[in-house]
Amino acid sequence: MSRIVYVNGEYLPEEEARISIFDRGFLMADGVYEVTSVLDGKLIDFEGHAIRLERSLDELDMAPPMSRDELLTIHRELVSRNGIEEGLVYLQVTRGAPGDRDFVFPDPDETPATVVLFTQSKPGLAHGPAAGKGIRVISIEDQRWGRRDIKTVQLLYPSMGKMMAKKAGADDAWMVEDGFVTEGTSNNAYIVKGNTIVTRALSNEILHGITRAAVLRFASEAQMVVEERNFSIEEAQSADEAFITSATTFVMPVVEIDGAPVGTGTPGPVSARLREIYLDESLKAAI
Ligand code: PDD
């Protein structure tokens, strides 16, 4: 069955959705995006994603195309029209289609932003088998641009990273810069030592994960110690546990890094507990 998607003010069957070939998202990756997960037919941490979207747009001198309430209405409408119980809503805003290719930003009064939203159904997102097994990662050099805090649609290097991992028989890649892990290709990276959770501090070098913020808050509330500092692949390989977070993986254990087992080589108790707390608490607050 065809999905109903949202494009510039209209709800349409996906086959009828059209974007101009002059769209700056297509020509220049001049756009930002958000991915909000859906559990029990409800949006997880919508406000966090809306706030980060506004920040990403502001950093690129783009005005929000609509209010937060209007955005929420479209998210809910798509979840409902497509009958999504578990899955995600993808949102993309680009600087629009000025009608010619030009490096100079178009006048926003003449070229409105392009706004696209669609859903993806992912049954088993919360309670599928992956979290019980954990994932294996490889390390790769971080060759992305210097403003990784802006959630832009230029995802070619992360995509190449996933393919490098796949080729190496792993599930994902952790990127390394100047000897320290920045983050995963589409997630934030953590290690666990005893009762302490270590993750890189926020800066322009990583995306400010919405799941990261929630998980660190829940960890502190559960009397765990949170250290925001750099760590290396070697330190991660000798940690008790490792995990990643994102809107689509929640808290996902990492059981192997560059072929070396982390801890026992199986998902550890801290990651499992954090996943449980995250899912419980997020569902309670879902809208
Ligand atoms: N990716 N770091 C990067 C580079 C990411 O692309 C993402 C999210 C995260 C985690 O952010 P959050 O917790 O807000 O989802 C960290 C999304 C899921 C994606 O590109 O599909």
Short mmCIF file of C-alpha atoms and ligand atoms in Angstrom, two decimals, residues 33-35 49 52 144 148 151 155 158 175 183-188 206-212 245-248, ligand 1:
data_model
loop_
_atom_site.label_atom_id
_atom_site.label_comp_id
_atom_site.label_asym_id
_atom_site.label_seq_id
_atom_site.Cartn_x
_atom_site.Cartn_y
_atom_site.Cartn_z
CA TYR A 33 16.47 16.94 8.71
CA GLU A 34 15.07 15.25 11.79
CA VAL A 35 14.08 11.69 12.57
CA HIS A 49 13.60 17.26 17.74
CA ARG A 52 17.09 21.01 17.36
CA ARG A 144 33.11 14.76 7.72
CA ARG A 148 28.52 18.14 12.63
CA LYS A 151 21.85 18.07 11.26
CA LEU A 155 25.24 12.08 4.69
CA PRO A 158 28.36 8.38 7.09
CA MET A 175 34.53 7.62 13.64
CA GLU A 183 30.48 9.34 17.23
CA GLY A 184 28.88 6.56 15.21
CA THR A 185 27.80 7.09 11.59
CA SER A 186 24.24 7.89 12.75
CA ASN A 187 24.40 7.68 16.53
CA ASN A 188 26.30 8.87 19.61
CA ILE A 206 29.32 15.76 17.05
CA LEU A 207 25.57 15.88 16.61
CA HIS A 208 23.80 16.86 19.81
CA GLY A 209 21.69 13.74 20.08
CA ILE A 210 18.19 14.08 21.47
CA THR A 211 18.40 10.51 22.74
CA ARG A 212 21.83 11.33 24.25
CA THR A 245 22.10 5.96 21.15
CA SER A 246 19.84 7.42 18.47
CA ALA A 247 16.16 7.97 17.77
CA THR A 248 16.02 4.71 15.81
N1 PDD B 1 20.72 9.97 13.19
N2 PDD B 1 24.99 11.35 15.58
C1 PDD B 1 24.69 11.34 14.27
C2 PDD B 1 25.79 11.59 13.29
C3 PDD B 1 23.39 11.08 13.84
O1 PDD B 1 23.10 11.06 12.52
C4 PDD B 1 22.37 10.81 14.82
C5 PDD B 1 20.94 10.54 14.44
C6 PDD B 1 22.74 10.83 16.18
C7 PDD B 1 21.74 10.60 17.27
O2 PDD B 1 20.83 11.67 17.40
P1 PDD B 1 19.36 11.44 17.95
O3 PDD B 1 19.50 10.79 19.29
O4 PDD B 1 18.80 12.82 18.07
O5 PDD B 1 18.62 10.57 16.96
C8 PDD B 1 24.05 11.13 16.52
C9 PDD B 1 19.37 9.71 12.73
C10 PDD B 1 18.65 8.72 13.57
C11 PDD B 1 19.41 9.33 11.25
O6 PDD B 1 20.20 9.94 10.55
O7 PDD B 1 18.66 8.46 10.82
#
